[in-house]
Short mmCIF file of C-alpha atoms in Angstrom, two decimals:
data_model
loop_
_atom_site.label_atom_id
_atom_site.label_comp_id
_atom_site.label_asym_id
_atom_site.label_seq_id
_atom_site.Cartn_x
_atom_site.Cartn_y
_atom_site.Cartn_z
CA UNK W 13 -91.76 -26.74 10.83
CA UNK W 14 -94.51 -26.22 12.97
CA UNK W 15 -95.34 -30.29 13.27
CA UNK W 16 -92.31 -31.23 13.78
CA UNK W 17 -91.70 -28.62 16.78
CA UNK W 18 -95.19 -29.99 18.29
CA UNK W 19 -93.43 -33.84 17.60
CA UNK W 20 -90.63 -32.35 19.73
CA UNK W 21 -92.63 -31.29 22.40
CA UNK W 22 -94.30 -34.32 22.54
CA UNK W 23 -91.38 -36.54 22.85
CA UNK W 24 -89.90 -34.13 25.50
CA UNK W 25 -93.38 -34.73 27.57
CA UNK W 26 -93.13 -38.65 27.32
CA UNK W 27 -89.44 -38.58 28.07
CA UNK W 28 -90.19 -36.91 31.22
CA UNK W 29 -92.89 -38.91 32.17
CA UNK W 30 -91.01 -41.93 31.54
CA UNK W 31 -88.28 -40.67 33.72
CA UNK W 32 -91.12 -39.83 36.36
CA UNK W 33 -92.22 -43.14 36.46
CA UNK W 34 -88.91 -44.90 37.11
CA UNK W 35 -89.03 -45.20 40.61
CA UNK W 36 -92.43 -46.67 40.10
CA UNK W 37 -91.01 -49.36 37.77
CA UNK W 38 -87.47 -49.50 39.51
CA UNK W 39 -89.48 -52.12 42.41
CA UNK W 40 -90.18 -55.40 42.58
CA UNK W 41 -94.04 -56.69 42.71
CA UNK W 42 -93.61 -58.40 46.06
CA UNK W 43 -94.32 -58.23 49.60
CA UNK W 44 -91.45 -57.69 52.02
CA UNK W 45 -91.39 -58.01 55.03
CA UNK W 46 -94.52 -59.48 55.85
CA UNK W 47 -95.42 -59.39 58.83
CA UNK W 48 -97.97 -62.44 59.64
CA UNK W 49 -100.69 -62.92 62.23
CA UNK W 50 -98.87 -65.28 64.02
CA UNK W 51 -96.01 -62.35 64.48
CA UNK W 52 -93.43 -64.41 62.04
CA UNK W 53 -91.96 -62.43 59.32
CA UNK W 54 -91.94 -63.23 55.37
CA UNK W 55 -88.78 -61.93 53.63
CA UNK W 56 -88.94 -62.55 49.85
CA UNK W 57 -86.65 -61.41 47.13
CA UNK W 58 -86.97 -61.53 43.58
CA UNK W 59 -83.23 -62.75 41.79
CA UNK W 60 -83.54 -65.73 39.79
CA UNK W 61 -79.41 -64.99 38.54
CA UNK W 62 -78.71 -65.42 41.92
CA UNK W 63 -76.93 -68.59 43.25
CA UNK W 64 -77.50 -67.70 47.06
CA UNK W 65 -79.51 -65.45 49.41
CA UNK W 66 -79.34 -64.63 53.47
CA UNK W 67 -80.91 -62.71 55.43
CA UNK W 68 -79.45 -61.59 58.37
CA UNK W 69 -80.92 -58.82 61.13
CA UNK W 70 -81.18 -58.94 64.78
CA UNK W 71 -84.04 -60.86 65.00
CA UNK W 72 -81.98 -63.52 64.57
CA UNK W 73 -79.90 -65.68 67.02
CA UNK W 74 -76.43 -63.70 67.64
CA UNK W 75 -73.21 -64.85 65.67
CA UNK W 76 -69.83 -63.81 67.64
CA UNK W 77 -68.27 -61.73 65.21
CA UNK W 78 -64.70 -60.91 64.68
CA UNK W 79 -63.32 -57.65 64.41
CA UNK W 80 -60.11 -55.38 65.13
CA UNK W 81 -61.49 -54.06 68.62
CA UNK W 82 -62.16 -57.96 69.81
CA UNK W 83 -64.89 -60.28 69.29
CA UNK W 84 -68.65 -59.04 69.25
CA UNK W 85 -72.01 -61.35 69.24
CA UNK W 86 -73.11 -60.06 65.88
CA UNK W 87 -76.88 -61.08 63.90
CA UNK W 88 -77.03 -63.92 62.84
CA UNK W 89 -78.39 -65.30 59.27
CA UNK W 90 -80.58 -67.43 57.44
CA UNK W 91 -80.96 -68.83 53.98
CA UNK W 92 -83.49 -67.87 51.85
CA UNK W 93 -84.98 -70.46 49.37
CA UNK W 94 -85.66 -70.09 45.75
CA UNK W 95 -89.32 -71.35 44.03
CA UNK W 96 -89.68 -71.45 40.25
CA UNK W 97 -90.44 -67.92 39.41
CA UNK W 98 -87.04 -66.67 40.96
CA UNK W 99 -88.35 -65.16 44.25
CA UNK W 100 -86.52 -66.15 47.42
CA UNK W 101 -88.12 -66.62 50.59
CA UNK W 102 -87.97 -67.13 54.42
CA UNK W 103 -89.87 -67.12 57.08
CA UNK W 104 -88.91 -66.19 60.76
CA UNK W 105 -90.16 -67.94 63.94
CA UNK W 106 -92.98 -66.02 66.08
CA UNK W 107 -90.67 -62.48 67.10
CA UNK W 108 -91.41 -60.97 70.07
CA UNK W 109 -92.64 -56.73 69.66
CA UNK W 110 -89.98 -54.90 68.78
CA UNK W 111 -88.32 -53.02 66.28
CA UNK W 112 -85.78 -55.06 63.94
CA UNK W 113 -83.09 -54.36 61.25
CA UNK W 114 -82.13 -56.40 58.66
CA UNK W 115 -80.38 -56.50 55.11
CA UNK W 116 -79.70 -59.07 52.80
CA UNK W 117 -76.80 -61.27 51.61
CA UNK W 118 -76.61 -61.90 47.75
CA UNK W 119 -73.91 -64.12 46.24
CA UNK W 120 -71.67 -62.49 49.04
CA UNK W 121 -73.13 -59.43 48.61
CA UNK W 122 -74.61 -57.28 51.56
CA UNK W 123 -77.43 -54.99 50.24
CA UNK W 124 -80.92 -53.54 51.31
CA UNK W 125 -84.12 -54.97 50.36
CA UNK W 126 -85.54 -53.22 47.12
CA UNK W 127 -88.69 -53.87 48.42
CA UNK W 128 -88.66 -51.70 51.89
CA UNK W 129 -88.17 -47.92 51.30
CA UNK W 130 -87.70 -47.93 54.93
CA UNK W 131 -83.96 -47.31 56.22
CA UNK W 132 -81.88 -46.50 58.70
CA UNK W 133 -78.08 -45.02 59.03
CA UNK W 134 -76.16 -46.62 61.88
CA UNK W 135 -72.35 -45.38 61.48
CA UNK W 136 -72.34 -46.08 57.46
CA UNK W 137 -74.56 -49.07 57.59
CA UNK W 138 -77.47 -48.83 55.67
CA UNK W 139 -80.25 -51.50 57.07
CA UNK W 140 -84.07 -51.89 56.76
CA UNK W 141 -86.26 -51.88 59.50
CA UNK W 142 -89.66 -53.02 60.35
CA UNK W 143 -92.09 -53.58 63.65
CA UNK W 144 -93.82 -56.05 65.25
CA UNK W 145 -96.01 -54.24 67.12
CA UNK W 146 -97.56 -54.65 70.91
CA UNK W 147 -96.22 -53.95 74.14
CA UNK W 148 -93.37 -51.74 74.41
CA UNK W 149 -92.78 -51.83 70.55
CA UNK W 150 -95.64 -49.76 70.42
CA UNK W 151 -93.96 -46.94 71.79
CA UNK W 152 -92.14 -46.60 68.56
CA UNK W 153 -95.45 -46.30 66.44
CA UNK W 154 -96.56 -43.85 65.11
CA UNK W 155 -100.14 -43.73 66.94
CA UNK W 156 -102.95 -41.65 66.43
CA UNK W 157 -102.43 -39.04 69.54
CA UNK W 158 -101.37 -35.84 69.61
CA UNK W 159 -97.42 -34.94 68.56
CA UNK W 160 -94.64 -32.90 68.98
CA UNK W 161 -92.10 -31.36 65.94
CA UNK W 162 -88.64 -32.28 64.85
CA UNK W 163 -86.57 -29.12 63.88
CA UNK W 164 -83.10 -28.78 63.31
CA UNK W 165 -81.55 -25.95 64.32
CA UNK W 166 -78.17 -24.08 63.85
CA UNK W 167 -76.71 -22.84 67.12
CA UNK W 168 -73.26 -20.49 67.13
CA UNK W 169 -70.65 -22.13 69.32
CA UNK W 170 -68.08 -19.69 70.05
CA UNK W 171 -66.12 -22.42 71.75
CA UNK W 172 -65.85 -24.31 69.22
CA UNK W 173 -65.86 -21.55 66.61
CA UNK W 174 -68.47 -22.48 64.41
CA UNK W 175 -72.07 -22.91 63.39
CA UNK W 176 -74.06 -26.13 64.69
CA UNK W 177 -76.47 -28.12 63.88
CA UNK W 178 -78.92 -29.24 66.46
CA UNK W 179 -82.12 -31.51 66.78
CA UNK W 180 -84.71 -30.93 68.54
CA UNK W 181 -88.18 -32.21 70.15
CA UNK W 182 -90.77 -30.22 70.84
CA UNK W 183 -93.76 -31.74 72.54
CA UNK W 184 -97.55 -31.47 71.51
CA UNK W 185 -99.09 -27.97 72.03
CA UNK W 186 -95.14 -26.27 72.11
CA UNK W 187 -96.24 -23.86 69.40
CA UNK W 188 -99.86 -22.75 71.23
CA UNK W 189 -98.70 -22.57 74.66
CA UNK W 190 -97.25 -20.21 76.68
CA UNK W 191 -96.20 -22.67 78.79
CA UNK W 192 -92.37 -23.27 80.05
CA UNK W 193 -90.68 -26.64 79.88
CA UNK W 194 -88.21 -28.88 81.42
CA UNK W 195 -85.38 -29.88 79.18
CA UNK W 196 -83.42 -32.89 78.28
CA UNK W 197 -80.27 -33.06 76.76
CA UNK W 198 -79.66 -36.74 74.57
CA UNK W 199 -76.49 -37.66 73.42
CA UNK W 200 -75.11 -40.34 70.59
CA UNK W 201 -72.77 -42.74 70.71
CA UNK W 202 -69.35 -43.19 68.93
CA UNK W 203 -70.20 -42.84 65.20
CA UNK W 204 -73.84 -41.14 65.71
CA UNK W 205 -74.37 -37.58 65.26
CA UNK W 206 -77.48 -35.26 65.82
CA UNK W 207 -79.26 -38.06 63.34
CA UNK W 208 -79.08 -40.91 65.14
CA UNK W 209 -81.36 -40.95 68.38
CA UNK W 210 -84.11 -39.35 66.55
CA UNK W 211 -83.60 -41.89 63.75
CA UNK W 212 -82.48 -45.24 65.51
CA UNK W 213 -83.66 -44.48 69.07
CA UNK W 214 -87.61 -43.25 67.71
CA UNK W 215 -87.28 -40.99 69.88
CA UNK W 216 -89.91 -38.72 68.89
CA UNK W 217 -92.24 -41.41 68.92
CA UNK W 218 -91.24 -42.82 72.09
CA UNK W 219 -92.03 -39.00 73.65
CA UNK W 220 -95.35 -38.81 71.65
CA UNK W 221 -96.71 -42.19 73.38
CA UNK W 222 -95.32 -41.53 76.67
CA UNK W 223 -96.76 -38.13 77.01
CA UNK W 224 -100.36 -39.41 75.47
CA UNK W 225 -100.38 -41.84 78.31
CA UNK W 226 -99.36 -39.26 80.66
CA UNK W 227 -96.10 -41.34 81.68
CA UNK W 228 -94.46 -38.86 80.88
CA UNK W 229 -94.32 -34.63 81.27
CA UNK W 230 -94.28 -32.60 78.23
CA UNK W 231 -90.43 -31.90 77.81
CA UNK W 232 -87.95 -30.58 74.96
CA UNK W 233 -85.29 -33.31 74.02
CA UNK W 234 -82.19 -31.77 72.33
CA UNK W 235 -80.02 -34.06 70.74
CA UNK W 236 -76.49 -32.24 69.73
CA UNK W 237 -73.70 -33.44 67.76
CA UNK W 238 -71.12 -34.82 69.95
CA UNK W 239 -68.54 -34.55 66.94
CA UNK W 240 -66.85 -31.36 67.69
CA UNK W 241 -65.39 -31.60 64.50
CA UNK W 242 -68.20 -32.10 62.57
CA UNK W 243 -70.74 -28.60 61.98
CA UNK W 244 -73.26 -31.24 61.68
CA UNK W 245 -74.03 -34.87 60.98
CA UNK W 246 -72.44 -36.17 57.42
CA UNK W 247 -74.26 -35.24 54.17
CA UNK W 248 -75.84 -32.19 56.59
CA UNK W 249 -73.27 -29.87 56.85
CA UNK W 250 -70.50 -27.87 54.95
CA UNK W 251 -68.10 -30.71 54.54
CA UNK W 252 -70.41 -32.42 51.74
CA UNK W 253 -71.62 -36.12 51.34
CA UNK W 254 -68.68 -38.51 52.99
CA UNK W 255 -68.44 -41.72 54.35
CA UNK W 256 -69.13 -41.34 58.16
CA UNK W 257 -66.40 -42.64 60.94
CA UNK W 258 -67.13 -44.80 63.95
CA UNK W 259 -64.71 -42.50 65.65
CA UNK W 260 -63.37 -38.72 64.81
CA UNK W 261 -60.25 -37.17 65.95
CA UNK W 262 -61.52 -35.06 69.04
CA UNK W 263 -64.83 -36.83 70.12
CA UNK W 264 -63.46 -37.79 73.77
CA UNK W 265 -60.48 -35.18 74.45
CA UNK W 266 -62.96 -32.98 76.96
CA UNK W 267 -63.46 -30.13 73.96
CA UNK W 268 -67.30 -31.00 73.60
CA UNK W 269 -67.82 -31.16 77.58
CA UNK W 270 -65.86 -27.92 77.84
CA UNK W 271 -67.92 -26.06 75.27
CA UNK W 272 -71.39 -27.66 76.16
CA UNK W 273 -72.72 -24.67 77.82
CA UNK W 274 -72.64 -23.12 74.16
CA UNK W 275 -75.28 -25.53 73.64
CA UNK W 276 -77.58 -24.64 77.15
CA UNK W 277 -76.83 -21.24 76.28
CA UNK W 278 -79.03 -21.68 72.73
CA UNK W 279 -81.53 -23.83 74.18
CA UNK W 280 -82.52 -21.35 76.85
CA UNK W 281 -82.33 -18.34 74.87
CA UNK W 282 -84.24 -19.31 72.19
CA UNK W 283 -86.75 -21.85 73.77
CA UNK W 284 -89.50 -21.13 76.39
CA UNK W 285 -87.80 -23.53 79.28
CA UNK W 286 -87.18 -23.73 82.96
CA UNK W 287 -83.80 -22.50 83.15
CA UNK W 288 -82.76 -24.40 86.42
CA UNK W 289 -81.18 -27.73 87.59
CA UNK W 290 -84.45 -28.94 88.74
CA UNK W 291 -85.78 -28.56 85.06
CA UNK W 292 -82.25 -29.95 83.32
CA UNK W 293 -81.74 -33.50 82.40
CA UNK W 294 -78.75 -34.96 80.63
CA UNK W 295 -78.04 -38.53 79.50
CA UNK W 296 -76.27 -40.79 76.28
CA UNK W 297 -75.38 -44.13 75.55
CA UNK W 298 -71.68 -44.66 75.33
CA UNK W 299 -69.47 -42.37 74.27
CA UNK W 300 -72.82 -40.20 74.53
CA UNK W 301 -73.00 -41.78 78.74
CA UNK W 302 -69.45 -40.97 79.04
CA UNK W 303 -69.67 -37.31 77.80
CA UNK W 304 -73.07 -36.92 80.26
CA UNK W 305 -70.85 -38.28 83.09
CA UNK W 306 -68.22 -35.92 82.69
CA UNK W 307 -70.68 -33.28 81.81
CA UNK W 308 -72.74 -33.54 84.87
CA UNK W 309 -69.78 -33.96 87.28
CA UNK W 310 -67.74 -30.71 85.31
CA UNK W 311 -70.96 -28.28 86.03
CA UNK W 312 -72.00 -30.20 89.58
CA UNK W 313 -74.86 -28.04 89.82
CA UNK W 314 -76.51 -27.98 86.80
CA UNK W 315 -78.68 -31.01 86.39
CA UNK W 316 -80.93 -32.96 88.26
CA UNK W 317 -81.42 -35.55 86.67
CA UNK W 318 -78.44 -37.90 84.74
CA UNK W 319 -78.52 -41.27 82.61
CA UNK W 320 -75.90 -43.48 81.54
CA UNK W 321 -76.81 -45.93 78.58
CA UNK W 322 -73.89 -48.37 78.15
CA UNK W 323 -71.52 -45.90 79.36
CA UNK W 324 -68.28 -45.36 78.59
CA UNK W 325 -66.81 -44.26 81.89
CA UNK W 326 -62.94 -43.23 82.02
CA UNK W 327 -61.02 -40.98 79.66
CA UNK W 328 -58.42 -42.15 78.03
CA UNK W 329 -54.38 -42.05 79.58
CA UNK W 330 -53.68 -39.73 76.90
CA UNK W 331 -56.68 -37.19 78.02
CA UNK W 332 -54.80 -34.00 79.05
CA UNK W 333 -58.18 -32.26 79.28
CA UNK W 334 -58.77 -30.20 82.48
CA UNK W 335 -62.56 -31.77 82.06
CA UNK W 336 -61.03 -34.73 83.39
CA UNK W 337 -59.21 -33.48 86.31
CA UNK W 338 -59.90 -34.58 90.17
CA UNK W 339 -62.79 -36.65 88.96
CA UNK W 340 -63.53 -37.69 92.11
CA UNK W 341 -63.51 -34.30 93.92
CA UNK W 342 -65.78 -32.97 90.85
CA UNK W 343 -68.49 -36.37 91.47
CA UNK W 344 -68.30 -35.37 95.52
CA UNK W 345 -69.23 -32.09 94.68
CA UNK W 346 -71.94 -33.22 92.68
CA UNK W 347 -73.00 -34.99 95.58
CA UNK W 348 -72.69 -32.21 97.78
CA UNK W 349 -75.01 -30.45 95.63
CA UNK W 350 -77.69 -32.96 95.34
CA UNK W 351 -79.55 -34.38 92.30
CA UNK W 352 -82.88 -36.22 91.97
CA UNK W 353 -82.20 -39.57 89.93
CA UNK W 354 -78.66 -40.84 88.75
CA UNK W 355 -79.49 -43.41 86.64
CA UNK W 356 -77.37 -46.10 85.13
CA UNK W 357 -78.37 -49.02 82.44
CA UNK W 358 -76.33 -51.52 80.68
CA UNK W 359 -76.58 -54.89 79.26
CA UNK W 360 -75.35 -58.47 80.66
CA UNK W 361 -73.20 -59.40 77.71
CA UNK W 362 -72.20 -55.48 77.30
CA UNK W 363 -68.09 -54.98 76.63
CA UNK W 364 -68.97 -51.93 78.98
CA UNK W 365 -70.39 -53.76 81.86
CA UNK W 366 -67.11 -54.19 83.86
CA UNK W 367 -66.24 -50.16 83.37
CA UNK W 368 -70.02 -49.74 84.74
CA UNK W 369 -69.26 -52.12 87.74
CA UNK W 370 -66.37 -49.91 88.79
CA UNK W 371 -68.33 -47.15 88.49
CA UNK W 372 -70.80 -48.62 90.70
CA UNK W 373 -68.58 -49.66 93.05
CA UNK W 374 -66.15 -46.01 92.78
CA UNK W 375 -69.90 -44.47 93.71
CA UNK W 376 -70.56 -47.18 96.52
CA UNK W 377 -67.71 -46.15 98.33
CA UNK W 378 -67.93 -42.89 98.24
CA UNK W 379 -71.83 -43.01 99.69
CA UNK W 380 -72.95 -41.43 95.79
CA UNK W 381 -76.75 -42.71 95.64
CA UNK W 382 -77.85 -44.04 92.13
CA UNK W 383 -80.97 -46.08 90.41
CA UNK W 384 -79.40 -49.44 88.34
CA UNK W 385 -80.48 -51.10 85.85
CA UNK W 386 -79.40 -54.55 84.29
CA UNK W 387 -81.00 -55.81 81.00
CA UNK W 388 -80.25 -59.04 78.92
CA UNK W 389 -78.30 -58.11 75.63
CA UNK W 390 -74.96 -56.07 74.78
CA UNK W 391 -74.46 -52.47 73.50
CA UNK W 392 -77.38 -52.32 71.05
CA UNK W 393 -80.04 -49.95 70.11
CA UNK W 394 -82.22 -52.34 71.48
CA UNK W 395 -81.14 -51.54 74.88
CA UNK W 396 -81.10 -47.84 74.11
CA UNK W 397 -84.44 -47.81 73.25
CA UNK W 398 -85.82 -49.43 76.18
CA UNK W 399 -83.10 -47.33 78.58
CA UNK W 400 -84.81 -44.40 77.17
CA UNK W 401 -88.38 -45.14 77.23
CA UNK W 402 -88.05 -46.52 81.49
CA UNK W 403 -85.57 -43.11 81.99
CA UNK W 404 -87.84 -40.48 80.84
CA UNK W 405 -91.01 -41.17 82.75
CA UNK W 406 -88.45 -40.75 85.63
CA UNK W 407 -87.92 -37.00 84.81
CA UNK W 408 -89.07 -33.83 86.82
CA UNK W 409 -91.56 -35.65 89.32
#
């Protein structure tokens, strides 16, 4: 009795270690991406069954792309080749620094690469990612410099009548200083959450380098949910693990611009700031530009400093929001008020660009002062990136 309970035992160890050791097992042997010295990029993928293989990823020439909402330039792809032992290859063209996404096409298929652990969430889109580093792309490193912390938080929202989830950036030195900081407040787009700006935009690492380089002052970035549906981003909060929506029911109706002072409120009771419009940023790229336009213009005097990235500008003719009443009254008094730096960004091939030119030209007439920006590219988090890293260096001067 007593050997075989010690043969038990002994299976139940190996069993477990086998089931340890799956993830080991579960990857393929090969290098991908590779990143070369000449700054092209090996992909390589190991399926000898497979009949076909693309890669596609935005370091590839755009595609237009057809979808319900019109047509889009989309990334583009390229065929791998097959050798002898089943792997699959391609190799890019010299890519300039940046950070890239990318997934592959099998038989039809769209899928990750099994050999990258590294992922991002845009919407429900699972892609890889990878860097070629130097010049600006080395803001989203990870560098050997001092950093700041990630938390999220849960902040009550009486307006809203609920518990929220919140992220935010603390710089380096936050948690052994007495010192008081300046705040910004960065919101998502359509489909993004409190995730996606730390996640897609690098934001924390874009903050980290700035500040090391003293760009930058030491600030707290908050980055809410604009979802006022949602208690937090999917997978995060009560509702469970669902697919995530490119657009919710309520996400541009004036409820989270009504109820943002829930989220000031938690911010500057619970974090050692400068509580005054001097010290208060705000800024998002679309939907997140459109609620910081409406934001900033609702409370006129409550931030100095405001960025659009991408912006959607006007609500929609079904908005019966009082946000959106006597816009124009609401941006004069904003005016009135004063404000350092009104920023605005957006891309040359952007489906945005023409609501930004009437914005320019609605602010033009009216003798409302603003900073512009034009880049090459559409609404990408390409652009976002770079929008963010020129904006913040701009802040509290």
């Amino acid at each position: 009795m007593k050997s075989i309970l010690i043969f038990l035992m002994g299976m139940t160890l190996l069993v477990t270690n086998i089931s340890a050791q799956q993830a080991l097992w579960g990857g393929q042997a090969i290098v991908s991406p590779e990143i070369n010295s000449d700054n092209t990029v090996t992909f390589r993928l190991m399926a000898p069954g497979a009949d076909s293989v693309f890669v596609t990823g935005d370091f590839l020439p755009t595609e237009k792309i057809k979808t319900p909402m019109g047509e889009f330039d989309g990334p583009g792809k390229a065929a791998l080749t097959k050798d002898d032992k089943g792997v699959w290859s391609f190799t890019s063209q010299t890519l300039s620094p940046e950070l890239y996404s990318y997934s592959f096409i099998i038989d039809g298929f769209s899928t990750t690469d099994p050999s990258n652990p590294f992922l991002i969430r845009d919407v429900a889109s699972i892609t890889n990612i990878f860097i070629v580093g130097g010049g600006r792309a080395d803001l989203y490193k990870v560098n050997d410099i001092p950093h700041g912390s990630v938390t999220r938080r849960w902040y009550e929202s009486p307006g809203l009548e609920m518990d929220r989830r919140v992220t935010i950036y603390t710089p380096p030195g936050y948690e052994t200083s007495s010192d008081k900081y300046p705040v910004l407040y960065l919101l998502h787009g359509a489909g993004g959450d409190e995730e996606a700006w730390i996640s897609l935009g690098r934001t924390a690492q874009i903050m980290d380098n700035l500040i090391a380089q003293g760009k930058a002052k030491p600030m707290i970035v908050v980055m809410p949910n604009g979802n006022v549906i949602q208690d937090a981003a999917p997978g995060e909060g009560h509702e469970g693990f669902y697919k995530p929506q490119f657009m919710v029911p309520k996400t541009m109706d004036g409820t989270y611009e009504a109820n943002f002072m829930d989220i000031i409120k938690f911010v500057e009771s619970n974090y050692r700031v400068k509580a005054d419009k001097a010290d208060r940023a705000v800024a998002g790229l679309s939907m997140g530009g459109f609620h910081s336009f409406h934001i900033s213009r609702y409370y006129p005097n409550t931030f100095d400093y405001v960025g659009l990235f991408s912006a959607a500008i006007m609500p929609r003719e079904d908005a019966t929001s009082k946000v959106y009443d006597d816009i124009d009254g609401t941006l004069k008094k904003q005016m009135e008020n004063g404000y350092e730096l009104y920023w605005i960004a957006i891309g040359k091939t952007d489906f945005l660009y023409q609501a930004n030119a009437d914005l320019r030209k609605q602010m033009d007439a009216m003798g409302m002062k603003y900073s512009y920006t034009e880049t090459e590219g559409g609404h990408i988090w390409r652009n976002w990136r770079v929008y963010l890293s020129d904006f913040v260096p701009l802040l509290f001067k």
